[in-house]
Short mmCIF file of C-alpha atoms and ligand atoms in Angstrom, two decimals:
data_model
loop_
_atom_site.label_atom_id
_atom_site.label_comp_id
_atom_site.label_asym_id
_atom_site.label_seq_id
_atom_site.Cartn_x
_atom_site.Cartn_y
_atom_site.Cartn_z
CA GLN A 1 -0.09 0.05 -0.49
CA GLU A 2 1.41 3.04 -0.81
CA ALA A 3 1.16 6.01 0.97
CA TYR A 4 0.63 8.24 -1.46
CA ASP A 5 0.19 7.48 -5.77
CA VAL A 6 3.74 8.23 -6.16
CA ALA A 7 2.96 7.39 -10.75
CA SER A 8 0.84 11.15 -10.11
CA ILE A 9 3.20 12.98 -8.50
CA ARG A 10 5.75 11.82 -11.03
CA ALA A 11 3.81 12.93 -13.57
CA ASP A 12 4.84 16.87 -12.06
CA PHE A 13 8.41 16.43 -12.88
CA PRO A 14 9.00 15.69 -15.81
CA ILE A 15 12.84 15.65 -16.20
CA LEU A 16 12.23 11.94 -14.50
CA THR A 17 10.96 11.38 -18.26
CA HIS A 18 14.70 11.50 -19.93
CA THR A 19 16.05 9.12 -20.93
CA VAL A 20 20.44 8.54 -20.46
CA TYR A 21 22.62 6.56 -22.85
CA ASP A 22 18.61 5.21 -24.40
CA LYS A 23 18.15 3.91 -20.67
CA PRO A 24 15.40 5.37 -18.19
CA LEU A 25 16.31 8.12 -15.92
CA VAL A 26 16.47 6.51 -12.24
CA TYR A 27 18.02 9.37 -10.41
CA LEU A 28 19.24 8.61 -6.99
CA ASP A 29 21.01 12.01 -6.37
CA ASN A 30 19.00 13.60 -3.96
CA ALA A 31 20.41 14.22 -1.50
CA ALA A 32 22.72 16.45 -3.67
CA THR A 33 19.73 17.79 -4.67
CA THR A 34 16.09 17.06 -5.69
CA GLN A 35 14.08 17.48 -9.09
CA LYS A 36 11.42 20.58 -9.54
CA PRO A 37 8.02 20.08 -9.89
CA LEU A 38 6.12 21.78 -12.26
CA CYS A 39 4.28 24.30 -10.25
CA VAL A 40 7.85 25.66 -8.67
CA LEU A 41 8.38 26.11 -12.23
CA ASP A 42 4.95 28.18 -13.22
CA ALA A 43 5.57 30.17 -10.12
CA MET A 44 8.66 31.40 -11.20
CA ARG A 45 8.21 32.26 -14.43
CA ASN A 46 4.73 33.48 -13.40
CA GLU A 47 6.74 35.91 -11.05
CA TYR A 48 9.04 37.06 -13.65
CA LEU A 49 6.30 37.66 -16.84
CA ASN A 50 3.89 39.28 -14.01
CA ALA A 51 5.59 40.78 -10.67
CA ASN A 52 8.93 41.37 -11.08
CA ALA A 53 10.24 44.04 -9.12
CA ASN A 54 13.08 45.01 -6.46
CA VAL A 55 11.02 44.07 -2.80
CA HIS A 56 10.81 46.40 0.34
CA ARG A 57 11.81 49.47 -1.11
CA GLY A 58 9.61 50.56 -4.45
CA VAL A 59 6.36 52.25 -3.77
CA HIS A 60 5.05 51.83 -6.89
CA TRP A 61 2.54 48.70 -7.07
CA LEU A 62 4.40 46.15 -8.92
CA SER A 63 7.24 46.31 -6.10
CA GLN A 64 4.50 45.78 -3.77
CA GLN A 65 2.84 42.80 -5.73
CA ALA A 66 6.56 41.37 -5.38
CA THR A 67 7.60 41.91 -2.01
CA ASP A 68 3.73 40.69 -0.80
CA LEU A 69 5.06 37.00 -2.26
CA HIS A 70 8.32 37.27 -0.50
CA GLU A 71 6.60 37.74 3.04
CA ALA A 72 4.12 35.29 2.30
CA ALA A 73 6.84 32.95 1.15
CA ARG A 74 8.58 34.17 5.17
CA GLU A 75 5.43 33.22 6.24
CA THR A 76 4.71 30.00 4.21
CA VAL A 77 8.12 28.79 6.51
CA ARG A 78 7.15 30.09 9.43
CA LYS A 79 4.38 27.52 9.13
CA PHE A 80 6.05 24.67 7.80
CA ILE A 81 8.51 24.48 10.66
CA ASN A 82 6.63 26.16 13.14
CA ALA A 83 8.36 29.04 14.20
CA LYS A 84 6.58 31.72 16.88
CA SER A 85 7.01 34.25 14.38
CA THR A 86 8.20 35.17 10.97
CA SER A 87 10.82 37.95 12.52
CA GLU A 88 12.69 34.22 13.37
CA ILE A 89 12.70 33.28 9.25
CA VAL A 90 16.23 34.70 7.61
CA PHE A 91 15.70 33.84 3.88
CA THR A 92 19.99 32.67 3.25
CA ARG A 93 21.38 31.67 -0.23
CA GLY A 94 21.42 28.43 1.47
CA THR A 95 22.28 25.71 4.22
CA THR A 96 25.56 26.81 4.16
CA GLU A 97 25.38 30.64 4.26
CA GLY A 98 23.20 30.01 7.45
CA LEU A 99 25.73 28.08 9.44
CA ASN A 100 28.58 30.36 8.25
CA LEU A 101 26.41 33.17 9.22
CA VAL A 102 25.90 31.53 13.55
CA ALA A 103 29.64 30.60 13.18
CA SER A 104 30.13 34.17 11.98
CA THR A 105 28.20 36.53 14.15
CA PHE A 106 27.93 33.96 17.53
CA SER A 107 32.10 33.57 17.57
CA ASP A 108 31.81 37.56 16.93
CA GLU A 109 30.18 38.25 19.59
CA PHE A 110 29.90 35.11 22.18
CA MET A 111 33.21 33.73 21.88
CA LYS A 112 36.75 34.61 22.84
CA THR A 113 39.92 32.33 22.55
CA GLY A 114 39.82 29.00 24.14
CA ASP A 115 35.99 28.82 24.27
CA GLU A 116 34.54 25.83 22.93
CA VAL A 117 32.27 24.43 19.61
CA ILE A 118 30.59 21.10 19.99
CA VAL A 119 29.89 19.13 16.39
CA SER A 120 29.47 15.56 15.30
CA THR A 121 32.15 13.40 13.69
CA MET A 122 29.25 13.29 10.46
CA GLU A 123 29.51 16.93 9.62
CA HIS A 124 28.82 17.78 6.41
CA HIS A 125 32.08 20.07 6.12
CA SER A 126 29.59 23.26 5.71
CA ASN A 127 29.16 22.46 9.74
CA ILE A 128 33.43 22.31 10.63
CA VAL A 129 34.93 25.01 8.01
CA PRO A 130 33.03 27.90 9.10
CA TRP A 131 33.95 26.96 12.90
CA GLN A 132 37.42 26.65 11.94
CA LEU A 133 38.00 29.94 9.85
CA GLN A 134 36.82 31.33 13.67
CA ALA A 135 39.59 28.82 15.63
CA ARG A 136 41.46 30.22 13.28
CA LYS A 137 40.85 33.75 13.45
CA LYS A 138 39.96 33.73 17.49
CA GLY A 139 41.37 30.71 18.95
CA ILE A 140 38.35 28.96 19.17
CA VAL A 141 38.71 24.89 19.64
CA LEU A 142 36.30 22.67 17.66
CA LYS A 143 35.62 19.58 19.94
CA VAL A 144 34.04 16.25 18.59
CA ILE A 145 30.53 13.98 19.35
CA PRO A 146 32.64 10.21 18.30
CA MET A 147 30.57 7.58 16.52
CA THR A 148 30.33 3.98 17.40
CA ASP A 149 30.80 1.68 14.02
CA ASP A 150 27.08 1.33 13.13
CA GLY A 151 27.29 4.98 13.10
CA LYS A 152 25.36 6.57 15.64
CA LEU A 153 26.53 9.29 18.03
CA CYS A 154 27.66 8.39 21.60
CA LEU A 155 25.78 11.05 23.43
CA ASP A 156 27.57 9.60 27.05
CA GLU A 157 30.80 10.65 25.41
CA TYR A 158 28.75 14.17 24.09
CA GLU A 159 28.11 14.70 27.39
CA LYS A 160 31.78 14.81 27.94
CA LEU A 161 32.33 17.06 26.07
CA PHE A 162 30.24 19.58 27.49
CA THR A 163 32.98 22.38 30.43
CA ASP A 164 32.34 26.19 31.09
CA LYS A 165 33.93 27.27 27.97
CA THR A 166 31.46 25.32 25.73
CA LYS A 167 29.15 28.20 24.33
CA ILE A 168 27.70 26.82 21.65
CA VAL A 169 26.61 22.65 19.87
CA SER A 170 26.29 22.64 16.30
CA CYS A 171 25.19 19.26 14.80
CA THR A 172 23.31 17.99 12.12
CA HIS A 173 19.94 15.89 12.25
CA VAL A 174 20.70 13.44 9.65
CA SER A 175 23.54 12.95 8.52
CA ASN A 176 24.13 13.37 4.48
CA VAL A 177 26.54 9.61 3.91
CA LEU A 178 24.75 7.14 6.44
CA GLY A 179 21.43 8.63 6.46
CA THR A 180 21.28 8.54 10.67
CA ILE A 181 18.61 10.58 12.49
CA ASN A 182 20.42 11.77 15.33
CA PRO A 183 18.33 12.33 18.64
CA VAL A 184 18.35 15.48 18.45
CA LYS A 185 15.93 16.35 20.74
CA ASP A 186 17.79 14.87 24.05
CA ILE A 187 20.96 16.55 21.97
CA ILE A 188 19.09 20.12 22.61
CA ARG A 189 18.17 19.28 25.93
CA ILE A 190 21.22 17.87 26.96
CA ALA A 191 22.55 21.14 25.86
CA HIS A 192 20.40 23.25 27.73
CA GLU A 193 20.48 21.08 30.96
CA HIS A 194 24.29 23.05 30.78
CA GLY A 195 23.06 26.36 29.59
CA VAL A 196 24.32 26.69 25.97
CA PRO A 197 22.34 26.82 22.65
CA VAL A 198 22.30 24.40 19.66
CA MET A 199 22.16 24.89 16.09
CA ILE A 200 21.34 22.10 14.15
CA ASP A 201 21.66 21.49 10.37
CA GLY A 202 18.59 20.30 9.03
CA ALA A 203 19.92 20.14 5.15
CA GLN A 204 18.30 16.42 4.90
CA SER A 205 15.71 16.27 8.11
CA VAL A 206 13.13 19.30 6.73
CA PRO A 207 13.00 17.74 3.48
CA HIS A 208 11.87 15.02 4.66
CA PHE A 209 9.88 14.29 7.78
CA PRO A 210 7.74 16.97 9.87
CA VAL A 211 10.64 19.26 11.57
CA ASP A 212 8.48 21.22 14.75
CA VAL A 213 11.42 23.97 15.73
CA GLN A 214 9.18 24.66 18.87
CA ASP A 215 9.24 20.97 19.64
CA LEU A 216 12.58 20.32 19.37
CA ASP A 217 14.00 23.47 21.05
CA CYS A 218 16.40 23.92 19.25
CA ASP A 219 18.39 27.82 18.78
CA PHE A 220 18.69 28.07 15.63
CA LEU A 221 18.06 25.92 12.14
CA ALA A 222 19.20 25.87 8.47
CA PHE A 223 18.37 24.39 5.36
CA SER A 224 17.75 24.74 1.46
CA GLY A 225 15.42 24.98 -0.50
CA HIS A 226 16.97 23.05 -3.48
CA LYS A 227 17.07 19.85 -1.65
CA MET A 228 12.93 19.93 -1.09
CA TYR A 229 11.72 20.60 -4.95
CA GLY A 230 12.56 24.36 -4.25
CA PRO A 231 15.07 26.12 -6.32
CA THR A 232 18.70 26.70 -5.94
CA GLY A 233 20.12 30.28 -4.23
CA VAL A 234 17.38 30.24 -1.39
CA GLY A 235 17.25 28.73 2.25
CA ILE A 236 16.28 29.17 5.36
CA LEU A 237 18.30 30.12 8.82
CA TYR A 238 15.46 29.84 11.51
CA GLY A 239 16.57 31.62 15.17
CA LYS A 240 14.93 31.88 18.37
CA GLU A 241 14.33 35.55 18.12
CA GLU A 242 16.27 35.95 21.73
CA TRP A 243 19.36 35.18 20.30
CA LEU A 244 18.46 36.62 16.78
CA ASP A 245 17.93 39.90 18.73
CA ARG A 246 21.21 39.90 20.53
CA LEU A 247 23.89 38.31 16.90
CA PRO A 248 25.57 41.40 15.71
CA PRO A 249 24.93 42.01 11.50
CA TYR A 250 26.99 39.34 9.50
CA GLN A 251 26.92 41.33 5.81
CA GLY A 252 26.47 45.44 5.31
CA GLY A 253 24.38 46.52 2.70
CA GLY A 254 21.25 47.95 1.69
CA GLU A 255 17.76 46.24 3.54
CA MET A 256 19.50 46.15 6.29
CA ILE A 257 20.09 49.31 7.92
CA GLU A 258 17.54 51.36 9.93
CA HIS A 259 19.44 54.78 9.24
CA VAL A 260 22.79 55.28 8.07
CA SER A 261 25.16 58.42 8.61
CA PHE A 262 28.67 58.37 8.14
CA ASP A 263 29.08 58.75 12.03
CA LYS A 264 26.91 56.28 13.07
CA THR A 265 24.12 53.57 10.93
CA THR A 266 21.62 51.78 12.66
CA PHE A 267 20.32 48.28 12.02
CA GLU A 268 16.51 46.98 10.94
CA LYS A 269 15.50 44.30 13.04
CA PRO A 270 15.49 40.57 12.70
CA PRO A 271 14.93 39.09 10.07
CA LEU A 272 16.37 42.04 7.87
CA LYS A 273 18.94 43.11 9.57
CA PHE A 274 20.44 39.18 8.18
CA GLU A 275 19.17 40.20 4.75
CA ALA A 276 21.73 42.85 3.31
CA GLY A 277 21.71 42.99 -0.37
CA THR A 278 18.22 42.44 -2.77
CA PRO A 279 17.37 38.54 -2.13
CA ASP A 280 16.16 36.43 -4.21
CA TYR A 281 13.04 37.30 -4.24
CA ILE A 282 11.87 35.21 -7.19
CA ALA A 283 13.13 31.79 -5.74
CA THR A 284 11.69 32.62 -1.52
CA HIS A 285 8.34 32.87 -4.00
CA GLY A 286 9.24 29.42 -5.60
CA LEU A 287 10.36 27.83 -2.09
CA ALA A 288 6.87 28.54 -0.89
CA THR A 289 5.29 26.89 -4.04
CA ALA A 290 7.30 24.22 -3.31
CA ILE A 291 6.61 24.11 0.54
CA ASP A 292 2.67 24.20 -0.42
CA TYR A 293 3.26 21.47 -2.88
CA VAL A 294 5.02 18.89 0.07
CA SER A 295 2.66 20.01 2.14
CA SER A 296 -0.16 18.99 0.13
CA ILE A 297 0.63 15.84 0.29
CA GLY A 298 1.73 15.55 3.62
CA MET A 299 5.54 15.44 5.44
CA ALA A 300 4.45 12.42 7.64
CA LYS A 301 3.29 10.67 3.87
CA ILE A 302 6.48 11.61 2.19
CA PHE A 303 8.28 9.87 5.48
CA ALA A 304 6.22 7.21 5.50
CA HIS A 305 7.04 6.41 1.96
CA GLU A 306 10.80 7.33 2.23
CA GLN A 307 11.01 4.66 4.80
CA ASN A 308 9.33 2.08 2.67
CA LEU A 309 11.65 3.02 0.19
CA THR A 310 15.19 2.82 2.22
CA ARG A 311 13.22 -0.44 3.76
CA TYR A 312 12.86 -2.36 0.54
CA ALA A 313 16.39 -0.82 -0.20
CA LEU A 314 18.16 -2.32 2.36
CA GLN A 315 16.21 -5.58 2.25
CA GLN A 316 17.47 -5.86 -1.60
CA LEU A 317 21.02 -4.51 -1.66
CA ARG A 318 21.48 -6.83 1.24
CA THR A 319 21.33 -9.41 -0.71
CA ILE A 320 24.31 -8.33 -3.15
CA ASP A 321 27.60 -10.73 -2.40
CA GLY A 322 30.97 -8.81 -0.89
CA ILE A 323 28.24 -5.09 -0.40
CA LYS A 324 29.46 -2.74 2.82
CA ILE A 325 26.80 -0.69 3.54
CA TYR A 326 27.98 2.03 6.10
CA GLY A 327 25.56 2.89 8.77
CA HIS A 328 21.43 1.86 8.89
CA GLY A 329 21.34 -0.18 11.77
CA PRO A 330 17.95 -2.71 12.48
CA VAL A 331 15.38 -2.07 9.70
CA ALA A 332 12.92 -1.16 11.76
CA ASP A 333 9.09 -0.08 11.38
CA ALA A 334 9.25 4.08 12.23
CA THR A 335 6.16 5.63 11.87
CA SER A 336 8.06 8.83 13.39
CA ALA A 337 11.35 10.19 12.54
CA ILE A 338 11.92 10.18 16.66
CA ASP A 339 11.34 6.75 16.81
CA ALA A 340 13.14 6.81 13.79
CA ALA A 341 16.21 7.85 15.80
CA THR A 342 15.27 5.52 18.77
CA ALA A 343 15.32 2.59 16.70
CA GLY A 344 18.62 3.63 14.81
CA CYS A 345 17.05 3.52 11.59
CA GLY A 346 18.13 5.95 9.47
CA GLU A 347 16.23 7.71 6.26
CA ALA A 348 16.32 8.54 2.52
CA VAL A 349 20.33 8.20 2.13
CA ILE A 350 22.37 4.45 2.28
CA SER A 351 26.27 4.38 1.34
CA PHE A 352 27.94 1.53 0.52
CA ASN A 353 30.92 -0.07 -1.33
CA VAL A 354 30.97 -3.37 -3.19
CA GLY A 355 34.15 -5.37 -2.60
CA ASN A 356 36.97 -3.80 -3.89
CA ILE A 357 35.40 -1.98 -7.19
CA HIS A 358 36.29 1.66 -6.51
CA HIS A 359 33.39 3.70 -5.92
CA ALA A 360 33.74 5.95 -8.69
CA ASP A 361 33.98 3.21 -11.19
CA LEU A 362 31.00 1.21 -9.81
CA GLY A 363 29.65 5.16 -9.78
CA THR A 364 30.45 5.35 -13.22
CA LEU A 365 29.00 2.77 -14.83
CA LEU A 366 25.88 2.55 -13.44
CA ASP A 367 25.55 5.81 -14.92
CA ARG A 368 25.91 4.09 -18.24
CA LEU A 369 23.03 2.02 -16.94
CA GLY A 370 21.10 5.33 -16.76
CA ILE A 371 21.30 5.29 -12.51
CA ALA A 372 22.28 8.45 -10.83
CA VAL A 373 23.82 8.09 -7.98
CA ARG A 374 27.06 9.96 -5.88
CA THR A 375 29.76 9.06 -5.25
CA GLY A 376 32.99 10.27 -3.22
CA HIS A 377 33.45 11.75 -0.03
CA HIS A 378 30.00 13.52 0.25
CA CYS A 379 31.37 16.60 1.76
CA ALA A 380 32.96 14.41 4.77
CA GLN A 381 36.26 13.88 4.57
CA PRO A 382 36.08 13.56 8.46
CA LEU A 383 33.56 10.32 8.73
CA MET A 384 35.33 8.71 5.71
CA ASP A 385 38.72 9.02 7.84
CA ARG A 386 35.49 7.21 10.76
CA LEU A 387 34.99 4.94 8.48
CA GLY A 388 38.02 3.91 7.36
CA VAL A 389 37.54 4.38 3.59
CA LEU A 390 37.70 7.27 0.28
CA GLY A 391 35.11 7.15 -0.36
CA THR A 392 31.74 5.65 -0.86
CA VAL A 393 28.88 4.99 -3.14
CA ARG A 394 25.72 6.82 -2.13
CA ALA A 395 21.93 6.49 -3.63
CA SER A 396 19.43 9.14 -1.79
CA PHE A 397 15.83 8.39 -2.36
CA ALA A 398 12.85 11.47 -2.48
CA MET A 399 8.72 11.09 -2.78
CA TYR A 400 8.77 10.37 -6.67
CA ASN A 401 11.25 6.91 -6.30
CA THR A 402 9.62 4.02 -6.35
CA LYS A 403 10.33 0.66 -5.94
CA GLU A 404 10.69 -0.23 -9.41
CA GLU A 405 14.25 2.22 -9.21
CA ILE A 406 15.26 0.44 -6.19
CA ASP A 407 15.65 -2.62 -8.41
CA ALA A 408 16.77 -1.22 -11.63
CA LEU A 409 20.04 0.16 -8.64
CA VAL A 410 19.96 -3.79 -7.41
CA GLU A 411 20.17 -5.03 -10.67
CA GLY A 412 22.38 -2.52 -11.53
CA ILE A 413 24.92 -2.86 -9.29
CA ARG A 414 25.15 -6.99 -9.97
CA ARG A 415 25.94 -6.17 -13.66
CA VAL A 416 28.35 -3.94 -12.74
CA ALA A 417 30.05 -6.35 -10.26
CA LYS A 418 30.18 -8.94 -12.66
CA MET A 419 32.36 -7.10 -14.74
CA PHE A 420 35.07 -7.05 -12.13
N1 LIG B 501 24.79 20.08 5.15
C1 LIG B 501 24.10 18.83 5.02
C2 LIG B 501 23.85 17.87 5.98
C3 LIG B 501 24.41 18.09 3.57
O1 LIG B 501 24.25 17.43 3.20
C4 LIG B 501 24.38 19.82 2.63
C5 LIG B 501 24.43 19.58 1.08
N2 LIG B 501 25.21 18.53 0.75
C6 LIG B 501 24.70 21.30 2.97
C7 LIG B 501 24.87 21.31 4.88
C8 LIG B 501 24.88 22.25 2.58
O2 LIG B 501 23.40 22.42 1.61
P1 LIG B 501 24.29 23.73 0.40
O3 LIG B 501 25.43 23.38 -0.34
O4 LIG B 501 22.79 23.90 0.08
O5 LIG B 501 24.17 25.03 1.23
#
């Protein structure tokens, strides 16, 4: 029993009907970016055709149309992640910019030499390097939550990392390599017991299951539009109002000021304080349209569908001789992301190697069969070091993938493996 009619969803994504090398495209690189439904493309084209003008500063009708769409998008995002207020929703270029914004402004305001940030073994480079830049600038120290061999963060060890120098925790919700759903609610609770705020990298969680920032009680959350059927170039930084009020601006320019003179400049309140320059207001409308689209299906249903796919894929992949799948504990029957995290099962992302075949060779030969996967270190080299590999092949699923596509992947791997 499907959670929803996948065939009708696929009809909204014309790119999925493409053939490559005369084979039907099997797109399993959704953790890198997702395809876009027609409604998103139409909404953006429509805005360029009918409502294009710079936002916030025009007195004229067209500018008001564009501003209304842009601010309506902020409200759509607020509702989607259940933030208290639209002043907690900052438009960014993506997860990377959100993480850099917090690393930079938080350390400027609240950290001094020797102060510590806690990250985890399974971070994407975008949640490591921004902190390292601050480490270089002012000598802050990175501490790392260790991970078990089967890809789970060690919460006991995590608790021991706190000292009176710990100023912030920055941790991914879902690993983009292992698919592990981290128990972020516990991670946040423990940090708060130490009086420390938490930044969550939601790049791989927000697109896949309901994320409620008030329920998690996270202080910051960043995610990208392009990984959730929206356009490239737009992302969201959620921040609790009390934090955004206290952080200094990230970049200076138009839109973010209240009054400028050569002697003294005063800034807008959040979120505009963090939105210097003309925003990609076409993309924010596109993202809101994508959110309306997934909401009309229901994030819980999308999660159920992708859990089914993940479960099926693990069962099938495990029958391949010589395959090594990283992370992924028991295949549990989880109905919520919190249950899934507790049961130790991951979602929508499976990384593996087969025998001695180089991951890049396997990926390239799968491509010849029309199957798009990603290979390499997936911007998580410290995690590769922990796993003791140079890279993996990664298949990642979205709401439009099917069991038939997983069969094609498994069959493709068998064919390639025979060649070696
Ligand atoms: N964090 C994680 C967990 C990711 O998977 C990604 C994208 N691969 C990012 C951060 C960075 O996202 P973006 O490139 O859209 O800024």
